[in-house]
PDB file of C-alpha atoms in Angstrom:
ATOM      1  CA  MET A   1       1.086  41.726 -24.473  1.00  0.00           C
ATOM      2  CA  ARG A   2      -1.018  43.909 -22.147  1.00  0.00           C
ATOM      3  CA  ARG A   3      -0.085  44.136 -18.460  1.00  0.00           C
ATOM      4  CA  LEU A   4      -1.668  41.121 -16.816  1.00  0.00           C
ATOM      5  CA  GLY A   5      -2.975  40.627 -13.308  1.00  0.00           C
ATOM      6  CA  SER A   6      -0.725  40.262 -10.292  1.00  0.00           C
ATOM      7  CA  VAL A   7      -1.130  37.126  -8.212  1.00  0.00           C
ATOM      8  CA  GLN A   8      -2.043  38.206  -4.672  1.00  0.00           C
ATOM      9  CA  GLN A   9      -4.143  35.257  -3.542  1.00  0.00           C
ATOM     10  CA  LYS A  10      -4.587  31.572  -4.255  1.00  0.00           C
ATOM     11  CA  MET A  11      -6.078  30.925  -7.678  1.00  0.00           C
ATOM     12  CA  GLN A  12      -8.837  28.425  -8.338  1.00  0.00           C
ATOM     13  CA  CYS A  13      -8.265  25.503 -10.666  1.00  0.00           C
ATOM     14  CA  VAL A  14      -9.814  25.901 -14.118  1.00  0.00           C
ATOM     15  CA  PHE A  15     -11.540  22.544 -13.480  1.00  0.00           C
ATOM     16  CA  MET A  16     -13.605  21.414 -10.531  1.00  0.00           C
ATOM     17  CA  ILE A  17     -11.417  19.456  -8.137  1.00  0.00           C
ATOM     18  CA  GLU A  18     -11.783  16.473  -5.847  1.00  0.00           C
ATOM     19  CA  VAL A  19      -9.655  15.088  -3.030  1.00  0.00           C
ATOM     20  CA  LYS A  20      -8.396  11.514  -3.261  1.00  0.00           C
ATOM     21  CA  GLU A  21      -6.989   9.546  -0.340  1.00  0.00           C
ATOM     22  CA  GLU A  22      -3.687   8.641  -1.945  1.00  0.00           C
ATOM     23  CA  THR A  23      -0.104   9.850  -1.572  1.00  0.00           C
ATOM     24  CA  SER A  24       0.438  13.286  -3.075  1.00  0.00           C
ATOM     25  CA  ARG A  25       2.706  13.598  -6.108  1.00  0.00           C
ATOM     26  CA  LYS A  26       3.348  17.221  -5.207  1.00  0.00           C
ATOM     27  CA  ARG A  27       4.117  17.259  -1.465  1.00  0.00           C
ATOM     28  CA  ASP A  28       6.172  14.703   0.426  1.00  0.00           C
ATOM     29  CA  GLY A  29       4.335  13.178   3.370  1.00  0.00           C
ATOM     30  CA  GLN A  30       0.897  14.379   2.263  1.00  0.00           C
ATOM     31  CA  GLN A  31      -1.499  11.441   2.297  1.00  0.00           C
ATOM     32  CA  TYR A  32      -4.115  12.928   0.015  1.00  0.00           C
ATOM     33  CA  GLN A  33      -4.120  14.334  -3.480  1.00  0.00           C
ATOM     34  CA  VAL A  34      -6.066  17.182  -5.046  1.00  0.00           C
ATOM     35  CA  VAL A  35      -6.957  16.279  -8.632  1.00  0.00           C
ATOM     36  CA  ALA A  36      -9.009  17.864 -11.387  1.00  0.00           C
ATOM     37  CA  THR A  37     -12.245  16.452 -12.695  1.00  0.00           C
ATOM     38  CA  GLU A  38     -13.228  16.899 -16.341  1.00  0.00           C
ATOM     39  CA  THR A  39     -15.815  19.548 -15.411  1.00  0.00           C
ATOM     40  CA  VAL A  40     -14.779  23.134 -16.132  1.00  0.00           C
ATOM     41  CA  ASN A  41     -15.056  25.406 -13.084  1.00  0.00           C
ATOM     42  CA  PRO A  42     -18.154  27.674 -13.335  1.00  0.00           C
ATOM     43  CA  VAL A  43     -15.938  30.577 -12.215  1.00  0.00           C
ATOM     44  CA  ALA A  44     -13.828  30.057 -15.348  1.00  0.00           C
ATOM     45  CA  LEU A  45     -16.883  29.749 -17.583  1.00  0.00           C
ATOM     46  CA  GLU A  46     -18.428  32.923 -16.184  1.00  0.00           C
ATOM     47  CA  ALA A  47     -15.135  34.773 -16.802  1.00  0.00           C
ATOM     48  CA  ASN A  48     -15.117  33.544 -20.431  1.00  0.00           C
ATOM     49  CA  VAL A  49     -11.892  31.565 -20.028  1.00  0.00           C
ATOM     50  CA  ASP A  50     -11.885  30.572 -23.710  1.00  0.00           C
ATOM     51  CA  CYS A  51     -11.016  34.203 -24.526  1.00  0.00           C
ATOM     52  CA  ALA A  52      -8.380  34.517 -21.784  1.00  0.00           C
ATOM     53  CA  ILE A  53      -4.632  34.974 -22.242  1.00  0.00           C
ATOM     54  CA  ALA A  54      -2.674  31.846 -21.259  1.00  0.00           C
ATOM     55  CA  THR A  55       0.688  32.278 -19.520  1.00  0.00           C
ATOM     56  CA  GLU A  56       3.201  29.900 -18.011  1.00  0.00           C
ATOM     57  CA  LYS A  57       2.779  29.023 -14.331  1.00  0.00           C
ATOM     58  CA  LEU A  58       6.261  29.289 -12.831  1.00  0.00           C
ATOM     59  CA  ASP A  59       7.726  27.120 -10.079  1.00  0.00           C
ATOM     60  CA  GLY A  60       9.390  29.389  -7.535  1.00  0.00           C
ATOM     61  CA  THR A  61       8.377  31.605  -4.643  1.00  0.00           C
ATOM     62  CA  CYS A  62       6.158  34.663  -4.841  1.00  0.00           C
ATOM     63  CA  CYS A  63       7.583  38.163  -4.311  1.00  0.00           C
ATOM     64  CA  TYR A  64       5.997  41.599  -4.350  1.00  0.00           C
ATOM     65  CA  VAL A  65       7.342  45.094  -5.004  1.00  0.00           C
ATOM     66  CA  THR A  66       5.853  47.961  -3.027  1.00  0.00           C
ATOM     67  CA  THR A  67       6.916  51.185  -1.319  1.00  0.00           C
ATOM     68  CA  PHE A  68       8.386  51.196   2.201  1.00  0.00           C
ATOM     69  CA  GLU A  69       9.656  54.373   3.857  1.00  0.00           C
ATOM     70  CA  GLY A  70       9.432  56.200   0.559  1.00  0.00           C
ATOM     71  CA  ARG A  71      11.425  53.713  -1.519  1.00  0.00           C
ATOM     72  CA  PRO A  72      10.423  50.639  -3.558  1.00  0.00           C
ATOM     73  CA  HIS A  73      11.369  47.344  -1.912  1.00  0.00           C
ATOM     74  CA  LEU A  74      11.097  43.688  -2.873  1.00  0.00           C
ATOM     75  CA  TRP A  75       9.185  41.575  -0.372  1.00  0.00           C
ATOM     76  CA  ALA A  76       9.176  37.795  -0.288  1.00  0.00           C
ATOM     77  CA  ARG A  77       6.540  35.467   1.103  1.00  0.00           C
ATOM     78  CA  LEU A  78       7.475  34.264   4.601  1.00  0.00           C
ATOM     79  CA  ASP A  79       7.894  30.509   4.819  1.00  0.00           C
ATOM     80  CA  ARG A  80       7.691  29.352   8.430  1.00  0.00           C
ATOM     81  CA  LYS A  81       9.182  25.929   7.748  1.00  0.00           C
ATOM     82  CA  PRO A  82      12.347  25.672   9.901  1.00  0.00           C
ATOM     83  CA  ASN A  83      14.377  24.134   7.067  1.00  0.00           C
ATOM     84  CA  LYS A  84      13.642  27.047   4.706  1.00  0.00           C
ATOM     85  CA  GLN A  85      15.242  30.036   6.420  1.00  0.00           C
ATOM     86  CA  TYR A  86      16.751  31.666   3.359  1.00  0.00           C
ATOM     87  CA  CYS A  87      16.689  35.091   1.764  1.00  0.00           C
ATOM     88  CA  TRP A  88      17.556  34.331  -1.835  1.00  0.00           C
ATOM     89  CA  HIS A  89      15.311  37.160  -2.990  1.00  0.00           C
ATOM     90  CA  SER A  90      17.912  39.599  -1.622  1.00  0.00           C
ATOM     91  CA  SER A  91      20.460  38.276  -4.134  1.00  0.00           C
ATOM     92  CA  VAL A  92      18.440  39.614  -7.079  1.00  0.00           C
ATOM     93  CA  VAL A  93      18.306  43.220  -5.840  1.00  0.00           C
ATOM     94  CA  ASP A  94      21.140  45.753  -5.804  1.00  0.00           C
ATOM     95  CA  HIS A  95      20.385  48.387  -3.182  1.00  0.00           C
ATOM     96  CA  ASN A  96      22.911  50.923  -4.482  1.00  0.00           C
ATOM     97  CA  THR A  97      21.243  51.158  -7.886  1.00  0.00           C
ATOM     98  CA  GLY A  98      17.726  50.160  -6.800  1.00  0.00           C
ATOM     99  CA  LYS A  99      17.534  47.589  -9.580  1.00  0.00           C
ATOM    100  CA  ALA A 100      16.443  43.947  -9.777  1.00  0.00           C
ATOM    101  CA  LEU A 101      17.537  41.071 -12.011  1.00  0.00           C
ATOM    102  CA  VAL A 102      14.479  40.280 -14.134  1.00  0.00           C
ATOM    103  CA  LEU A 103      14.061  37.461 -16.642  1.00  0.00           C
ATOM    104  CA  ARG A 104      11.634  38.341 -19.420  1.00  0.00           C
ATOM    105  CA  PRO A 105      10.817  37.537 -23.055  1.00  0.00           C
ATOM    106  CA  SER A 106      13.020  39.299 -25.583  1.00  0.00           C
ATOM    107  CA  ALA A 107      11.400  42.146 -27.507  1.00  0.00           C
ATOM    108  CA  ASP A 108      13.392  41.152 -30.603  1.00  0.00           C
ATOM    109  CA  ASP A 109      12.838  37.379 -30.704  1.00  0.00           C
ATOM    110  CA  ALA A 110       9.625  35.707 -29.588  1.00  0.00           C
ATOM    111  CA  ASP A 111      11.411  32.486 -28.629  1.00  0.00           C
ATOM    112  CA  SER A 112      14.280  34.060 -26.662  1.00  0.00           C
ATOM    113  CA  LEU A 113      14.584  35.421 -23.143  1.00  0.00           C
ATOM    114  CA  GLU A 114      16.690  38.211 -21.727  1.00  0.00           C
ATOM    115  CA  ILE A 115      17.893  38.936 -18.225  1.00  0.00           C
ATOM    116  CA  ALA A 116      17.959  42.646 -17.479  1.00  0.00           C
ATOM    117  CA  ALA A 117      18.594  45.073 -14.627  1.00  0.00           C
ATOM    118  CA  VAL A 118      15.209  46.730 -14.079  1.00  0.00           C
ATOM    119  CA  PRO A 119      14.559  49.624 -11.639  1.00  0.00           C
ATOM    120  CA  LEU A 120      12.357  48.489  -8.763  1.00  0.00           C
ATOM    121  CA  GLY A 121      10.272  51.593  -9.399  1.00  0.00           C
ATOM    122  CA  ASP A 122       9.241  50.088 -12.742  1.00  0.00           C
ATOM    123  CA  LEU A 123       7.941  47.003 -10.916  1.00  0.00           C
ATOM    124  CA  LEU A 124       5.825  48.745  -8.274  1.00  0.00           C
ATOM    125  CA  GLU A 125       2.735  46.817  -7.135  1.00  0.00           C
ATOM    126  CA  GLN A 126       3.691  43.832  -9.274  1.00  0.00           C
ATOM    127  CA  THR A 127       4.033  40.264  -8.073  1.00  0.00           C
ATOM    128  CA  LEU A 128       6.928  38.243  -9.423  1.00  0.00           C
ATOM    129  CA  GLU A 129       8.239  34.701  -9.128  1.00  0.00           C
ATOM    130  CA  LEU A 130      11.730  34.152  -7.728  1.00  0.00           C
ATOM    131  CA  ILE A 131      13.326  31.171  -9.477  1.00  0.00           C
ATOM    132  CA  GLY A 132      16.797  29.720  -9.323  1.00  0.00           C
ATOM    133  CA  THR A 133      19.348  27.359  -7.864  1.00  0.00           C
ATOM    134  CA  ASN A 134      18.099  27.308  -4.287  1.00  0.00           C
ATOM    135  CA  VAL A 135      14.358  27.633  -4.865  1.00  0.00           C
ATOM    136  CA  ASN A 136      11.921  24.691  -4.967  1.00  0.00           C
ATOM    137  CA  GLY A 137      14.488  22.136  -6.057  1.00  0.00           C
ATOM    138  CA  ASN A 138      15.586  24.222  -9.073  1.00  0.00           C
ATOM    139  CA  PRO A 139      13.377  22.645 -11.771  1.00  0.00           C
ATOM    140  CA  TYR A 140      14.810  25.035 -14.382  1.00  0.00           C
ATOM    141  CA  GLU A 141      18.387  23.829 -13.692  1.00  0.00           C
ATOM    142  CA  LEU A 142      19.801  27.311 -13.106  1.00  0.00           C
ATOM    143  CA  GLY A 143      23.391  27.625 -11.891  1.00  0.00           C
ATOM    144  CA  CYS A 144      24.926  25.341  -9.276  1.00  0.00           C
ATOM    145  CA  LYS A 145      25.542  25.386  -5.523  1.00  0.00           C
ATOM    146  CA  LYS A 146      28.971  27.025  -5.906  1.00  0.00           C
ATOM    147  CA  GLN A 147      27.669  29.596  -8.371  1.00  0.00           C
ATOM    148  CA  PRO A 148      23.937  30.008  -7.738  1.00  0.00           C
ATOM    149  CA  VAL A 149      21.773  31.837 -10.269  1.00  0.00           C
ATOM    150  CA  HIS A 150      18.519  33.504  -9.233  1.00  0.00           C
ATOM    151  CA  CYS A 151      16.209  35.949 -10.987  1.00  0.00           C
ATOM    152  CA  LEU A 152      12.691  37.352 -10.903  1.00  0.00           C
ATOM    153  CA  VAL A 153       9.957  36.787 -13.479  1.00  0.00           C
ATOM    154  CA  SER A 154       6.902  39.066 -13.538  1.00  0.00           C
ATOM    155  CA  HIS A 155       3.700  37.070 -13.255  1.00  0.00           C
ATOM    156  CA  GLY A 156       1.952  36.852 -16.597  1.00  0.00           C
ATOM    157  CA  SER A 157       5.026  37.860 -18.602  1.00  0.00           C
ATOM    158  CA  VAL A 158       5.827  34.453 -20.135  1.00  0.00           C
ATOM    159  CA  GLY A 159       3.127  33.587 -22.622  1.00  0.00           C
ATOM    160  CA  VAL A 160       2.087  30.120 -23.779  1.00  0.00           C
ATOM    161  CA  ARG A 161       2.139  29.753 -27.549  1.00  0.00           C
ATOM    162  CA  ASN A 162      -0.827  28.011 -29.159  1.00  0.00           C
ATOM    163  CA  PRO A 163      -2.385  26.766 -25.913  1.00  0.00           C
ATOM    164  CA  PRO A 164      -4.930  23.961 -26.207  1.00  0.00           C
ATOM    165  CA  PRO A 165      -8.617  24.505 -25.459  1.00  0.00           C
ATOM    166  CA  VAL A 166      -9.753  24.281 -21.843  1.00  0.00           C
ATOM    167  CA  ASP A 167     -10.538  20.590 -22.116  1.00  0.00           C
ATOM    168  CA  PHE A 168      -9.184  18.005 -19.669  1.00  0.00           C
ATOM    169  CA  GLN A 169      -8.024  15.424 -22.208  1.00  0.00           C
ATOM    170  CA  GLN A 170      -6.583  17.931 -24.680  1.00  0.00           C
ATOM    171  CA  LEU A 171      -4.649  19.709 -21.933  1.00  0.00           C
ATOM    172  CA  ARG A 172      -3.307  16.434 -20.576  1.00  0.00           C
ATOM    173  CA  LEU A 173      -2.059  15.387 -24.017  1.00  0.00           C
ATOM    174  CA  TRP A 174      -0.514  18.821 -24.555  1.00  0.00           C
ATOM    175  CA  PHE A 175       1.449  18.602 -21.300  1.00  0.00           C
ATOM    176  CA  GLN A 176       2.627  15.104 -22.215  1.00  0.00           C
ATOM    177  CA  ASP A 177       3.454  15.491 -25.908  1.00  0.00           C
ATOM    178  CA  SER A 178       4.040  19.126 -26.856  1.00  0.00           C
ATOM    179  CA  PRO A 179       7.469  20.801 -26.471  1.00  0.00           C
ATOM    180  CA  GLU A 180       5.502  23.870 -25.341  1.00  0.00           C
ATOM    181  CA  GLY A 181       3.905  21.738 -22.617  1.00  0.00           C
ATOM    182  CA  ARG A 182       7.108  21.249 -20.613  1.00  0.00           C
ATOM    183  CA  VAL A 183       5.847  23.748 -18.036  1.00  0.00           C
ATOM    184  CA  GLU A 184       4.575  23.429 -14.470  1.00  0.00           C
ATOM    185  CA  GLY A 185       1.148  24.662 -15.442  1.00  0.00           C
ATOM    186  CA  ILE A 186      -0.928  27.349 -17.118  1.00  0.00           C
ATOM    187  CA  VAL A 187      -2.497  30.509 -15.693  1.00  0.00           C
ATOM    188  CA  TRP A 188      -5.399  32.022 -17.640  1.00  0.00           C
ATOM    189  CA  HIS A 189      -5.824  35.805 -17.341  1.00  0.00           C
ATOM    190  CA  CYS A 190      -9.470  36.527 -18.077  1.00  0.00           C
ATOM    191  CA  ILE A 191     -10.746  39.833 -19.431  1.00  0.00           C
ATOM    192  CA  ASP A 192     -12.588  40.652 -16.178  1.00  0.00           C
ATOM    193  CA  GLY A 193      -9.422  40.136 -14.093  1.00  0.00           C
ATOM    194  CA  THR A 194     -10.219  36.590 -12.954  1.00  0.00           C
ATOM    195  CA  LEU A 195      -7.205  34.259 -12.739  1.00  0.00           C
ATOM    196  CA  VAL A 196      -7.541  30.480 -12.969  1.00  0.00           C
ATOM    197  CA  LYS A 197      -4.873  27.827 -13.278  1.00  0.00           C
ATOM    198  CA  VAL A 198      -4.075  24.206 -13.889  1.00  0.00           C
ATOM    199  CA  HIS A 199      -1.027  22.369 -12.562  1.00  0.00           C
ATOM    200  CA  ARG A 200       0.379  19.188 -14.050  1.00  0.00           C
ATOM    201  CA  HIS A 201      -0.358  17.444 -10.744  1.00  0.00           C
ATOM    202  CA  HIS A 202      -4.048  18.292 -11.152  1.00  0.00           C
ATOM    203  CA  LEU A 203      -3.970  16.089 -14.260  1.00  0.00           C
ATOM    204  CA  GLY A 204      -2.021  13.230 -12.683  1.00  0.00           C
ATOM    205  CA  LEU A 205       1.277  14.213 -14.326  1.00  0.00           C
ATOM    206  CA  SER A 206       4.735  14.574 -12.783  1.00  0.00           C
ATOM    207  CA  TRP A 207       6.701  17.800 -12.380  1.00  0.00           C
ATOM    208  CA  PRO A 208       9.426  18.338 -13.262  1.00  0.00           C
ATOM    209  CA  ASP A 209       9.597  15.741 -16.013  1.00  0.00           C
ATOM    210  CA  GLY A 210      12.929  16.194 -17.790  1.00  0.00           C
ATOM    211  CA  HIS A 211      14.180  19.521 -19.097  1.00  0.00           C
ATOM    212  CA  THR A 212      11.757  22.434 -18.992  1.00  0.00           C
ATOM    213  CA  ARG A 213      10.534  24.728 -21.749  1.00  0.00           C
ATOM    214  CA  LEU A 214      11.811  27.798 -19.884  1.00  0.00           C
ATOM    215  CA  GLY A 215      15.231  26.291 -19.203  1.00  0.00           C
ATOM    216  CA  ASP A 216      15.702  25.397 -22.870  1.00  0.00           C
ATOM    217  CA  ARG A 217      14.956  28.859 -24.273  1.00  0.00           C
ATOM    218  CA  PRO A 218      17.865  30.987 -25.609  1.00  0.00           C
ATOM    219  CA  LEU A 219      19.045  33.834 -23.370  1.00  0.00           C
ATOM    220  CA  LEU A 220      20.630  37.251 -23.902  1.00  0.00           C
ATOM    221  CA  VAL A 221      22.264  38.970 -20.911  1.00  0.00           C
ATOM    222  CA  HIS A 222      21.389  42.672 -20.855  1.00  0.00           C
ATOM    223  CA  VAL A 223      22.833  43.896 -17.548  1.00  0.00           C
ATOM    224  CA  ASP A 224      24.880  46.963 -18.436  1.00  0.00           C
ATOM    225  CA  THR A 225      25.236  48.442 -14.942  1.00  0.00           C
ATOM    226  CA  ALA A 226      28.774  49.687 -14.272  1.00  0.00           C
ATOM    227  CA  LEU A 227      30.621  47.632 -11.656  1.00  0.00           C
ATOM    228  CA  ASP A 228      31.563  50.708  -9.608  1.00  0.00           C
ATOM    229  CA  GLU A 229      27.863  51.506  -9.145  1.00  0.00           C
ATOM    230  CA  LEU A 230      27.061  48.142  -7.546  1.00  0.00           C
ATOM    231  CA  SER A 231      26.915  47.220  -3.872  1.00  0.00           C
ATOM    232  CA  SER A 232      29.402  44.385  -4.378  1.00  0.00           C
ATOM    233  CA  SER A 233      31.869  43.307  -7.040  1.00  0.00           C
ATOM    234  CA  GLU A 234      31.181  39.633  -6.306  1.00  0.00           C
ATOM    235  CA  ASP A 235      27.391  39.307  -6.295  1.00  0.00           C
ATOM    236  CA  SER A 236      24.994  38.206  -9.035  1.00  0.00           C
ATOM    237  CA  PHE A 237      24.711  41.712 -10.469  1.00  0.00           C
ATOM    238  CA  ALA A 238      28.461  41.986 -10.875  1.00  0.00           C
ATOM    239  CA  ARG A 239      28.680  38.546 -12.467  1.00  0.00           C
ATOM    240  CA  PHE A 240      25.888  39.259 -14.931  1.00  0.00           C
ATOM    241  CA  SER A 241      27.390  42.681 -15.697  1.00  0.00           C
ATOM    242  CA  LYS A 242      30.585  40.934 -16.786  1.00  0.00           C
ATOM    243  CA  LEU A 243      28.452  38.820 -19.154  1.00  0.00           C
ATOM    244  CA  ASN A 244      26.579  41.795 -20.627  1.00  0.00           C
ATOM    245  CA  GLY A 245      25.799  41.145 -24.290  1.00  0.00           C
ATOM    246  CA  HIS A 246      26.577  37.428 -24.010  1.00  0.00           C
ATOM    247  CA  ARG A 247      24.162  34.941 -25.567  1.00  0.00           C
ATOM    248  CA  PHE A 248      23.518  31.462 -24.226  1.00  0.00           C
ATOM    249  CA  GLY A 249      21.895  28.712 -26.265  1.00  0.00           C
ATOM    250  CA  ARG A 250      19.728  27.819 -23.270  1.00  0.00           C
ATOM    251  CA  LEU A 251      18.830  29.546 -20.022  1.00  0.00           C
ATOM    252  CA  ARG A 252      20.060  26.526 -18.079  1.00  0.00           C
ATOM    253  CA  ASP A 253      23.517  26.905 -19.649  1.00  0.00           C
ATOM    254  CA  VAL A 254      24.264  30.123 -17.732  1.00  0.00           C
ATOM    255  CA  ARG A 255      27.491  29.788 -15.752  1.00  0.00           C
ATOM    256  CA  PHE A 256      29.754  32.394 -14.196  1.00  0.00           C
ATOM    257  CA  ASP A 257      33.530  32.284 -14.537  1.00  0.00           C
ATOM    258  CA  SER A 258      35.237  31.107 -11.364  1.00  0.00           C
TER     259      SER A 258
END
């Protein structure tokens, strides 16, 4: 798959939207709901969305890799909510080696994922989604509170197989009935660089709704960094290093030894 666009601003919905005065399914306490109409957004039509590449919209928090004081660093979006003062993005970076824990499709098996230690320099100017135990309610069921699991996923890296046409009813049925549809949403990467999306909530559907497609995919751990090179012998890098070469039947089955 070609390198797809980074997400550096809010994307428009692939359909025209309307606001309804009813309790939001997405945000607690919000007394209105943004829903899709059946009319395709002219922005999507102009960008030839029917020829776009469809990728999975991931449910986490957005991060960005760029240079600071001559070295690549991972930056996370600041959330000013007082109950969300966390820095879980720091747990996926080892500063001694300058590497990040990245979840990505396996090059050897189209259905499988791998988690790898990737140099931050290889991720420069990319946006990525931080997912895991303590992010957004953990829809992918990663780890547990005593042994949290977090990782980064490059935006546009997880493709959607056999996506339906950009049609309201066909998309809604796909999200409801297809095993491939157990995702938060779809992002379409158009040839001219335009990005458009649809979220299950736009179509009046719940999220999460049972186990997810991502969480049920097989996983290979490919973190072969030597323990004596790491900043800590007890952090996520060290734990994944001890599992190097291990295969899990599902991503959500990953657990570290106590």
